[in-house]
XYZ file of C-alpha atoms in Angstrom:
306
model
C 0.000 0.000 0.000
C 1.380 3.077 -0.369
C 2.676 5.614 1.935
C 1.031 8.252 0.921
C -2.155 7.101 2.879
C -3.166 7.128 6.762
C -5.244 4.644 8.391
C -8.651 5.944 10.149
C -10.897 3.379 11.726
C -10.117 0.968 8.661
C -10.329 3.689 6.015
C -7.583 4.799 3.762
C -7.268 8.569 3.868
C -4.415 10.580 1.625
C -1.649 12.356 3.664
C -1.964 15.355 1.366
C -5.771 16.272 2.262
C -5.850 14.348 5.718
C -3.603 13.880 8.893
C -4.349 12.939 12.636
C -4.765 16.665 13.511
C -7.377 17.330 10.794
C -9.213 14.186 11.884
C -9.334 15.079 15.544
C -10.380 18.465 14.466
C -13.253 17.242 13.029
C -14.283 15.032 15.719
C -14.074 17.877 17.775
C -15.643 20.241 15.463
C -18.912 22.091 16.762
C -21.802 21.500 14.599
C -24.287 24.129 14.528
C -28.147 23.747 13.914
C -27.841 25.774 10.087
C -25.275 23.776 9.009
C -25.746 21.835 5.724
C -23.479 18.703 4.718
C -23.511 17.027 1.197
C -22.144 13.784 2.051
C -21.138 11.370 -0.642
C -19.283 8.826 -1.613
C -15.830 9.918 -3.364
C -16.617 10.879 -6.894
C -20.340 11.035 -6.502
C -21.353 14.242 -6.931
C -19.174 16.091 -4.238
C -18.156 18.970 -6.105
C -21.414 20.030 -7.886
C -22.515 20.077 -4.118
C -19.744 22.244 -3.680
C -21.215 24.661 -6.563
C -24.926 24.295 -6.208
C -25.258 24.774 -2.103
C -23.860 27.975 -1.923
C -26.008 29.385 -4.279
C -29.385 27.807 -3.206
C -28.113 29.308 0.729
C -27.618 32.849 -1.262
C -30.270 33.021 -3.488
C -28.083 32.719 -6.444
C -25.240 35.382 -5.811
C -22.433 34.478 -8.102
C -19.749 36.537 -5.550
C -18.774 32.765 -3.875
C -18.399 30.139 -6.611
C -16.672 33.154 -8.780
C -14.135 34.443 -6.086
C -13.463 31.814 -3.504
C -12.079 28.193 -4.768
C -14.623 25.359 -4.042
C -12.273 23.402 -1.696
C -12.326 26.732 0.721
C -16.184 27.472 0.052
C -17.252 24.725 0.830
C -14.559 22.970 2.778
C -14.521 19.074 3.534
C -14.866 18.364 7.319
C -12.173 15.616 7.633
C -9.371 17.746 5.622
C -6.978 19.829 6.781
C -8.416 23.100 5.088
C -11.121 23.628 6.968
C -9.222 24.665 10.173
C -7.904 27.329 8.386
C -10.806 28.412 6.164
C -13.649 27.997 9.229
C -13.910 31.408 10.684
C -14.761 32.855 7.367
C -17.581 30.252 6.487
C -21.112 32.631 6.162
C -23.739 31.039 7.854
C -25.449 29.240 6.970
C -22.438 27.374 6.549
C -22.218 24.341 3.669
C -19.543 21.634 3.940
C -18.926 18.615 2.036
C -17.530 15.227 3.955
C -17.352 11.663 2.571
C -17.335 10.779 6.521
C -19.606 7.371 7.383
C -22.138 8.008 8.954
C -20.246 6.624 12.404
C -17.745 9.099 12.012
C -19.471 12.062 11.963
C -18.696 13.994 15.115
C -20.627 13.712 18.270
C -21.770 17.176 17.817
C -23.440 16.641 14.587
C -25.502 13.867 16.547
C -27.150 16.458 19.009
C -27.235 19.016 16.290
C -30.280 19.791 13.702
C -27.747 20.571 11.015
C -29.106 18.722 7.853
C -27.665 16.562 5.220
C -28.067 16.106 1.541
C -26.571 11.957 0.964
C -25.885 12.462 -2.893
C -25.830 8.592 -4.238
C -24.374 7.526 -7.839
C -24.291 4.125 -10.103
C -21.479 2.190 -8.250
C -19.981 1.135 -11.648
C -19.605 4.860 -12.703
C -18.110 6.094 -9.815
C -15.636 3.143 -10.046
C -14.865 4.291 -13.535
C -14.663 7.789 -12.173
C -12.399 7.061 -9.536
C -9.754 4.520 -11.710
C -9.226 7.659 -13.927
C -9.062 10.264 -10.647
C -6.348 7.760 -9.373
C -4.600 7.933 -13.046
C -4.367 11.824 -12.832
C -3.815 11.735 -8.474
C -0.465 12.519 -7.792
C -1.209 11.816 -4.097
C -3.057 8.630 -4.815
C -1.568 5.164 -5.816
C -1.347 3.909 -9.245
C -4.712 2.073 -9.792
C -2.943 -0.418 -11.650
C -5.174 -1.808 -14.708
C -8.738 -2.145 -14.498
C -9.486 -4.835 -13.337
C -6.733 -4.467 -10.394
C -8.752 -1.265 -9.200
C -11.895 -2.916 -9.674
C -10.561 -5.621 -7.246
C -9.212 -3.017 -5.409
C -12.422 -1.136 -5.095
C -14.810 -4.084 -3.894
C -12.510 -4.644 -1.441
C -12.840 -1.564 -0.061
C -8.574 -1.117 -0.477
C -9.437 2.869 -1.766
C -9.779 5.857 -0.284
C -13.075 6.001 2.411
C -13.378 2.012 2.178
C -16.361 0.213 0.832
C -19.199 1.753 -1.124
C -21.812 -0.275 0.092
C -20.525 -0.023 3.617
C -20.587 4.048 2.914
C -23.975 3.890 1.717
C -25.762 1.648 4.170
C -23.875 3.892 6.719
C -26.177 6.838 5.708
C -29.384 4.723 4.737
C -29.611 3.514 8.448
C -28.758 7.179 9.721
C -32.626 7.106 10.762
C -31.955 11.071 10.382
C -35.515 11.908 9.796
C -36.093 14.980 8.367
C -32.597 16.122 8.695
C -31.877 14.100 5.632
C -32.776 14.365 2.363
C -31.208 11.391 -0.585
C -30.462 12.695 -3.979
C -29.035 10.426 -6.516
C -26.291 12.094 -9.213
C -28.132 10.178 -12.179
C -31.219 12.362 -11.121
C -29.246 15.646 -11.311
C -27.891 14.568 -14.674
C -31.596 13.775 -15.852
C -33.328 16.884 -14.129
C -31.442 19.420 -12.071
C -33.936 21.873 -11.830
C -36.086 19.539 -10.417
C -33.403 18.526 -7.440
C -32.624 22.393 -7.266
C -36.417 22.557 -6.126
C -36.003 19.867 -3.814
C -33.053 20.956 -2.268
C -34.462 24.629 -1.708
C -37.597 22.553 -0.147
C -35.670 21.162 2.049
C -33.471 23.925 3.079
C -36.082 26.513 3.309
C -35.029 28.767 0.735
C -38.382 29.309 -1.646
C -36.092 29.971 -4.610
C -37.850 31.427 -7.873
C -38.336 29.876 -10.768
C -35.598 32.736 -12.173
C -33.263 31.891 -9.303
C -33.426 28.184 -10.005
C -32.573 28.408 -13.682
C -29.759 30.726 -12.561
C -28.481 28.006 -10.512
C -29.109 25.332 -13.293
C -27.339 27.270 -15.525
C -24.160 28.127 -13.799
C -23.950 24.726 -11.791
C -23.741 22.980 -15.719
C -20.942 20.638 -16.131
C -19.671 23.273 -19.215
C -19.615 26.182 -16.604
C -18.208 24.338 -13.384
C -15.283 22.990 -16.655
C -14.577 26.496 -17.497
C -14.826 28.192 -13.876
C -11.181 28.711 -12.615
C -12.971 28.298 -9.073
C -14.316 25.094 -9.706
C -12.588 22.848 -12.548
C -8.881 22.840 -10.167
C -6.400 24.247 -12.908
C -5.223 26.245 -9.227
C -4.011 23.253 -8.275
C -0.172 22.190 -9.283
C 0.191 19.552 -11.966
C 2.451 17.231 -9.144
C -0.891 17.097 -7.494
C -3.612 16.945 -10.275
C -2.091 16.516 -13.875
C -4.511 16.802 -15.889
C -2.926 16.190 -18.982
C -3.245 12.687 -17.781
C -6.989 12.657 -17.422
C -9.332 15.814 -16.758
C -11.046 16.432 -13.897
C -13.987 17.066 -15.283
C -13.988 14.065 -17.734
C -17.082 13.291 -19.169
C -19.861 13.944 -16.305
C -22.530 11.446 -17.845
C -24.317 8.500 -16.685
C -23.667 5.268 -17.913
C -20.030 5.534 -18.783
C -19.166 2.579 -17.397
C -21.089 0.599 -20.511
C -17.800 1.603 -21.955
C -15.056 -0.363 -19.328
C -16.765 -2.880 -18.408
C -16.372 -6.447 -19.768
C -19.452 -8.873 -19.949
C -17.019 -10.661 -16.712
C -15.952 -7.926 -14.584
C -19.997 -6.634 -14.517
C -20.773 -10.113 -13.626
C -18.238 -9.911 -10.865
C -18.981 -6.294 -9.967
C -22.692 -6.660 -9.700
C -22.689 -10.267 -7.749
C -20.594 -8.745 -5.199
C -22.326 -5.491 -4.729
C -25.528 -6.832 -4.956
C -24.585 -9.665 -2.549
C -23.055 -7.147 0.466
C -26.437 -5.139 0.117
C -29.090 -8.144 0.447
C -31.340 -7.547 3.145
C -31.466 -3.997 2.693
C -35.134 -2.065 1.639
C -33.359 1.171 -0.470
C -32.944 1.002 -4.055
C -29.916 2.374 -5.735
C -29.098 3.768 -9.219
C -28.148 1.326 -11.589
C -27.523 -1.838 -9.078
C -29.935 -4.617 -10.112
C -31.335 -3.061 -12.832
C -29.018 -2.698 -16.163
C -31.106 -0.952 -17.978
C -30.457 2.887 -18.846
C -33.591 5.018 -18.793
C -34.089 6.867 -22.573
C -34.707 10.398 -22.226
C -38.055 11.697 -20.231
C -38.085 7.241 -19.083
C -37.835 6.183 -15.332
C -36.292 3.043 -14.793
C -37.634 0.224 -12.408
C -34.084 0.604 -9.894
C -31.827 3.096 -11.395
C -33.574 6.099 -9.429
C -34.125 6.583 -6.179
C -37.335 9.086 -5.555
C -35.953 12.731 -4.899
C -37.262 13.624 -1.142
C -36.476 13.966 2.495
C -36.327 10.228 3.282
């Protein structure tokens, strides 16, 4: 394994985002009741959060996502940023984590601070993550494909497991605190999860405000927004010459890495560790891809609070 990783509670964290100081920050970090979290899953969303929550809490004032980079306006709880970033979060304040649910901090627990769990297709955030790795410079060489497909059902990646992530924040029992979004939805309709999202946040955003938001939170904009699309960051860290980091931003990608075996594999396995559980995923049982304006039987889960 390599070196370049710290072991927390049985997760692998990188050195360059994480250490024992950040992580004991966090645990000790004080929630408060307007906080909002997007929690996900790495590459599942985490940084469209990261561009659409701070202009649902602002009614759509461009000043953050356009002056302030997304990894200090909307800081991850577990990294080492947010110490130094903290005291100049507006409240409401929005951070990201990709925390299990058992790590969250005892403060959270006794707080009303909500959550938005964003969920994607396991297969495209695997493909999403092998070419992440490829461009990493603080991440291990994901080997071939099917290595880091080995690699990722075993849970030997950063933050562990999927399914362990995901049945972390499924059995939260949050109430109305949480709310479960899936990324294929925001592909399909984003409008329609910006509504949801103000819903459940309070906001009562216009129908103006919400296609401002649509608009500027588009995979095209967040690609060409300095703020947003990394280019800040130094190629030892993030070359990407060797793969973007805004790639492709689709659903369904993985159609095009997977062979007829490894989605055999894939799927028995996944499907396997989440038996017994009553929450449908995106794109788990069911391999069919919705067609434009079509729902399909198991690849959505039903934007809403629970």
């Amino acid at each position: 394994m390599s070196s370049g990783y710290i072991q927390y509670h049985g997760l692998l964290l990188p050195t360059e985002a994480h250490s024992m100081e950040s992580l004991e920050y966090a645990q000790n970090f004080t929630v408060e009741d307007t906080d909002v979290f997007a929690v996900t899953y790495p590459k599942s969303g985490t940084i469209w959060m990261q561009e659409i929550l701070p202009l649902v809490l602002n009614a759509g004032d461009l000043t953050p996502i356009q002056t302030i980079p997304n990894w200090d306006r909307v800081p991850w709880l577990e990294e080492k940023r947010l110490a130094h970033v903290v005291d100049e979060l507006p409240s409401p304040r929005a951070l990201v984590t990709h925390f299990p649910y058992n790590l969250m901090p005892p403060s959270f627990h006794t707080s009303k601070a909500k959550v938005i769990y964003v969920t994607r297709n396991p297969k495209d955030v695997m493909v999403s993550s092998y070419y992440f790795h490829q461009m990493a410079g603080f991440l291990e060489d994901p080997g071939t494909f099917d290595e880091f497909m080995e690699k990722f059902l075993e849970g030997k990646v950063m933050f562990g497991k999927w399914t362990d992530h995901v049945k972390s924040w499924r059995r939260s029992e949050l109430g109305d605190r949480i709310m479960y979004i899936t990324y294929e939805e925001m592909v399909q309709d984003l409008p329609a999860v910006l509504r949801c999202i103000s819903d459940f946040l309070d906001r009562n955003l216009s129908e103006e405000i919400i296609h401002k938001i649509t608009e500027h939170c588009s995979f095209e904009s967040m690609k060409a927004n300095t703020m947003s699309n990394f280019s800040l960051i130094p190629k030892v860290y993030m070359d990407q010459t060797k793969s973007p980091f805004y790639r492709k931003g689709i659903v369904g990608d993985w159609k095009n890495h997977f062979s007829s075996e490894q989605l055999t594999r894939f799927t028995s396995v996944i499907c396997k560790e989440l038996k017994g559980e009553t929450f449908s995923l995106p794109g788990v049982w069911n391999e069919h891809q919705p067609q434009e304006g079509e729902r399909g039987h198991a690849d959505y889960v039903t934007v809403g609070h629970k």
